[in-house]
């Protein structure tokens, strides 16, 4: 598994959930940072050539997308396409981590709204397919 690519796409997914309503609330960005620190970093054994934990790629990608005001739908579709192409590299524990993180970011600002719920449902369907 290309860890850096996975974490980049994961950042896209979490950005999509935070930005689907047109803006990223500070609480959503805080939730993303908490997910990276508490759920991703402790389980990642590899570091990039700068010595940074690969898991921080998720946070970096999220921040870049916020700065660019990227299209949430395009980011979500990018993650779904990545998952579909790399499904044989994933496992149940990773799926649980993806879903838990996605739900945490979606819940961060006034609970899950209708658009976020649509993404979560589509994400679960995509995961069940493969």
PDB file of C-alpha atoms in Angstrom:
ATOM      1  CA  UNK A   1       0.000   0.000   0.000  1.00  0.00           C
ATOM      2  CA  UNK A   2       1.264   3.446  -0.901  1.00  0.00           C
ATOM      3  CA  UNK A   3       0.745   5.006   2.529  1.00  0.00           C
ATOM      4  CA  UNK A   4       1.298   8.570   1.383  1.00  0.00           C
ATOM      5  CA  UNK A   5      -1.321   8.250  -1.365  1.00  0.00           C
ATOM      6  CA  UNK A   6      -3.791   6.691   1.069  1.00  0.00           C
ATOM      7  CA  UNK A   7      -3.360   9.492   3.590  1.00  0.00           C
ATOM      8  CA  UNK A   8      -3.670  12.121   0.849  1.00  0.00           C
ATOM      9  CA  UNK A   9      -6.959  10.597  -0.321  1.00  0.00           C
ATOM     10  CA  UNK A  10      -8.129  10.245   3.271  1.00  0.00           C
ATOM     11  CA  UNK A  11      -7.525  13.979   3.702  1.00  0.00           C
ATOM     12  CA  UNK A  12      -9.726  14.526   0.649  1.00  0.00           C
ATOM     13  CA  UNK A  13     -12.532  12.474   2.181  1.00  0.00           C
ATOM     14  CA  UNK A  14     -12.423  14.317   5.480  1.00  0.00           C
ATOM     15  CA  UNK A  15     -12.240  17.671   3.704  1.00  0.00           C
ATOM     16  CA  UNK A  16     -15.285  16.725   1.613  1.00  0.00           C
ATOM     17  CA  UNK A  17     -17.286  15.963   4.747  1.00  0.00           C
ATOM     18  CA  UNK A  18     -16.245  19.226   6.378  1.00  0.00           C
ATOM     19  CA  UNK A  19     -16.797  21.369   3.271  1.00  0.00           C
ATOM     20  CA  UNK A  20     -19.953  19.807   1.793  1.00  0.00           C
ATOM     21  CA  UNK A  21     -22.089  22.593   3.257  1.00  0.00           C
ATOM     22  CA  UNK A  22     -19.950  25.301   1.651  1.00  0.00           C
ATOM     23  CA  UNK A  23     -17.503  26.084   4.432  1.00  0.00           C
ATOM     24  CA  UNK A  24     -15.186  24.379   6.889  1.00  0.00           C
ATOM     25  CA  UNK A  25     -16.024  25.272  10.474  1.00  0.00           C
ATOM     26  CA  UNK A  26     -13.184  25.563  13.006  1.00  0.00           C
ATOM     27  CA  UNK A  27     -14.695  22.655  14.973  1.00  0.00           C
ATOM     28  CA  UNK A  28     -14.443  20.453  11.860  1.00  0.00           C
ATOM     29  CA  UNK A  29     -10.779  21.372  11.391  1.00  0.00           C
ATOM     30  CA  UNK A  30     -10.176  20.636  15.085  1.00  0.00           C
ATOM     31  CA  UNK A  31     -11.867  17.243  14.698  1.00  0.00           C
ATOM     32  CA  UNK A  32      -9.624  16.449  11.730  1.00  0.00           C
ATOM     33  CA  UNK A  33      -6.497  17.306  13.738  1.00  0.00           C
ATOM     34  CA  UNK A  34      -7.754  15.165  16.635  1.00  0.00           C
ATOM     35  CA  UNK A  35      -8.416  12.228  14.286  1.00  0.00           C
ATOM     36  CA  UNK A  36      -4.901  12.456  12.877  1.00  0.00           C
ATOM     37  CA  UNK A  37      -3.269  12.757  16.298  1.00  0.00           C
ATOM     38  CA  UNK A  38      -5.340  10.150  18.136  1.00  0.00           C
ATOM     39  CA  UNK A  39      -6.389   7.615  15.488  1.00  0.00           C
ATOM     40  CA  UNK A  40      -3.802   7.732  12.714  1.00  0.00           C
ATOM     41  CA  UNK A  41      -0.407   8.694  14.148  1.00  0.00           C
ATOM     42  CA  UNK A  42      -0.315   6.029  16.896  1.00  0.00           C
ATOM     43  CA  UNK A  43      -0.796   3.259  14.303  1.00  0.00           C
ATOM     44  CA  UNK A  44       1.511   4.531  11.568  1.00  0.00           C
ATOM     45  CA  UNK A  45       5.006   3.061  11.655  1.00  0.00           C
ATOM     46  CA  UNK A  46       6.464   4.820   8.621  1.00  0.00           C
ATOM     47  CA  UNK A  47       7.938   8.274   8.177  1.00  0.00           C
ATOM     48  CA  UNK A  48       8.611  10.336   5.095  1.00  0.00           C
ATOM     49  CA  UNK A  49      12.065  11.505   4.020  1.00  0.00           C
ATOM     50  CA  UNK A  50      11.734  14.520   6.348  1.00  0.00           C
ATOM     51  CA  UNK A  51      11.103  12.269   9.351  1.00  0.00           C
ATOM     52  CA  UNK A  52       7.414  13.172   9.646  1.00  0.00           C
ATOM     53  CA  UNK A  53       4.841  10.505  10.330  1.00  0.00           C
ATOM     54  CA  UNK A  54       3.035   9.613   7.083  1.00  0.00           C
ATOM     55  CA  UNK A  55      -0.303  10.114   8.841  1.00  0.00           C
ATOM     56  CA  UNK A  56       0.265  13.880   8.872  1.00  0.00           C
ATOM     57  CA  UNK A  57      -0.222  13.797   5.087  1.00  0.00           C
ATOM     58  CA  UNK A  58      -3.962  13.659   5.863  1.00  0.00           C
ATOM     59  CA  UNK A  59      -3.817  16.922   7.787  1.00  0.00           C
ATOM     60  CA  UNK A  60      -1.596  18.589   5.184  1.00  0.00           C
ATOM     61  CA  UNK A  61      -3.932  17.624   2.323  1.00  0.00           C
ATOM     62  CA  UNK A  62      -6.960  18.848   4.295  1.00  0.00           C
ATOM     63  CA  UNK A  63      -5.274  22.215   4.917  1.00  0.00           C
ATOM     64  CA  UNK A  64      -4.302  22.597   1.248  1.00  0.00           C
ATOM     65  CA  UNK A  65      -7.859  21.871   0.152  1.00  0.00           C
ATOM     66  CA  UNK A  66      -9.242  24.396   2.651  1.00  0.00           C
ATOM     67  CA  UNK A  67      -6.865  27.051   1.305  1.00  0.00           C
ATOM     68  CA  UNK A  68      -7.878  26.270  -2.274  1.00  0.00           C
ATOM     69  CA  UNK A  69     -11.585  26.078  -1.419  1.00  0.00           C
ATOM     70  CA  UNK A  70     -11.655  22.816  -3.340  1.00  0.00           C
ATOM     71  CA  UNK A  71     -14.882  21.260  -4.577  1.00  0.00           C
ATOM     72  CA  UNK A  72     -16.202  18.892  -1.910  1.00  0.00           C
ATOM     73  CA  UNK A  73     -17.938  16.584  -4.404  1.00  0.00           C
ATOM     74  CA  UNK A  74     -14.747  16.174  -6.460  1.00  0.00           C
ATOM     75  CA  UNK A  75     -12.751  15.363  -3.330  1.00  0.00           C
ATOM     76  CA  UNK A  76     -15.311  12.826  -2.171  1.00  0.00           C
ATOM     77  CA  UNK A  77     -15.402  11.147  -5.582  1.00  0.00           C
ATOM     78  CA  UNK A  78     -11.594  11.050  -5.616  1.00  0.00           C
ATOM     79  CA  UNK A  79     -11.592   9.074  -2.356  1.00  0.00           C
ATOM     80  CA  UNK A  80     -14.309   6.698  -3.569  1.00  0.00           C
ATOM     81  CA  UNK A  81     -12.351   6.072  -6.790  1.00  0.00           C
ATOM     82  CA  UNK A  82      -9.158   5.491  -4.795  1.00  0.00           C
ATOM     83  CA  UNK A  83     -10.938   3.017  -2.542  1.00  0.00           C
ATOM     84  CA  UNK A  84     -12.378   1.160  -5.502  1.00  0.00           C
ATOM     85  CA  UNK A  85      -8.984   0.868  -7.184  1.00  0.00           C
ATOM     86  CA  UNK A  86      -7.133  -0.191  -4.027  1.00  0.00           C
ATOM     87  CA  UNK A  87      -9.737  -2.286  -2.246  1.00  0.00           C
ATOM     88  CA  UNK A  88      -7.492  -5.357  -2.168  1.00  0.00           C
ATOM     89  CA  UNK A  89      -5.034  -3.389  -0.006  1.00  0.00           C
ATOM     90  CA  UNK A  90      -7.577  -2.550   2.685  1.00  0.00           C
ATOM     91  CA  UNK A  91      -8.787  -4.530   5.670  1.00  0.00           C
ATOM     92  CA  UNK A  92     -11.577  -4.397   8.220  1.00  0.00           C
ATOM     93  CA  UNK A  93      -9.590  -2.412  10.798  1.00  0.00           C
ATOM     94  CA  UNK A  94      -8.783   0.250   8.212  1.00  0.00           C
ATOM     95  CA  UNK A  95     -12.446   0.407   7.167  1.00  0.00           C
ATOM     96  CA  UNK A  96     -13.456   0.960  10.801  1.00  0.00           C
ATOM     97  CA  UNK A  97     -10.881   3.739  11.135  1.00  0.00           C
ATOM     98  CA  UNK A  98     -12.096   5.421   7.938  1.00  0.00           C
ATOM     99  CA  UNK A  99     -15.750   5.293   9.036  1.00  0.00           C
ATOM    100  CA  UNK A 100     -15.035   6.439  12.601  1.00  0.00           C
ATOM    101  CA  UNK A 101     -12.959   9.384  11.395  1.00  0.00           C
ATOM    102  CA  UNK A 102     -15.533  10.346   8.763  1.00  0.00           C
ATOM    103  CA  UNK A 103     -18.313  10.280  11.349  1.00  0.00           C
ATOM    104  CA  UNK A 104     -16.273  12.304  13.842  1.00  0.00           C
ATOM    105  CA  UNK A 105     -15.606  15.090  11.336  1.00  0.00           C
ATOM    106  CA  UNK A 106     -19.243  15.048  10.174  1.00  0.00           C
ATOM    107  CA  UNK A 107     -20.495  15.278  13.787  1.00  0.00           C
ATOM    108  CA  UNK A 108     -18.082  18.047  14.781  1.00  0.00           C
ATOM    109  CA  UNK A 109     -20.227  21.034  13.851  1.00  0.00           C
ATOM    110  CA  UNK A 110     -23.890  20.860  14.908  1.00  0.00           C
ATOM    111  CA  UNK A 111     -24.159  17.139  14.189  1.00  0.00           C
ATOM    112  CA  UNK A 112     -24.517  15.434  10.830  1.00  0.00           C
ATOM    113  CA  UNK A 113     -26.422  17.486   8.259  1.00  0.00           C
ATOM    114  CA  UNK A 114     -28.313  16.105   5.259  1.00  0.00           C
ATOM    115  CA  UNK A 115     -25.415  16.503   2.815  1.00  0.00           C
ATOM    116  CA  UNK A 116     -22.917  14.906   5.197  1.00  0.00           C
ATOM    117  CA  UNK A 117     -25.335  12.053   5.797  1.00  0.00           C
ATOM    118  CA  UNK A 118     -25.516  11.481   2.041  1.00  0.00           C
ATOM    119  CA  UNK A 119     -21.717  11.214   1.876  1.00  0.00           C
ATOM    120  CA  UNK A 120     -21.627   8.831   4.849  1.00  0.00           C
ATOM    121  CA  UNK A 121     -24.270   6.590   3.295  1.00  0.00           C
ATOM    122  CA  UNK A 122     -22.457   6.563  -0.044  1.00  0.00           C
ATOM    123  CA  UNK A 123     -19.158   5.829   1.722  1.00  0.00           C
ATOM    124  CA  UNK A 124     -20.678   2.851   3.567  1.00  0.00           C
ATOM    125  CA  UNK A 125     -22.179   1.528   0.322  1.00  0.00           C
ATOM    126  CA  UNK A 126     -18.838   1.842  -1.480  1.00  0.00           C
ATOM    127  CA  UNK A 127     -17.076   0.008   1.336  1.00  0.00           C
ATOM    128  CA  UNK A 128     -19.657  -2.767   1.372  1.00  0.00           C
ATOM    129  CA  UNK A 129     -19.341  -3.279  -2.388  1.00  0.00           C
ATOM    130  CA  UNK A 130     -15.716  -4.207  -2.321  1.00  0.00           C
TER     131      UNK A 130
END
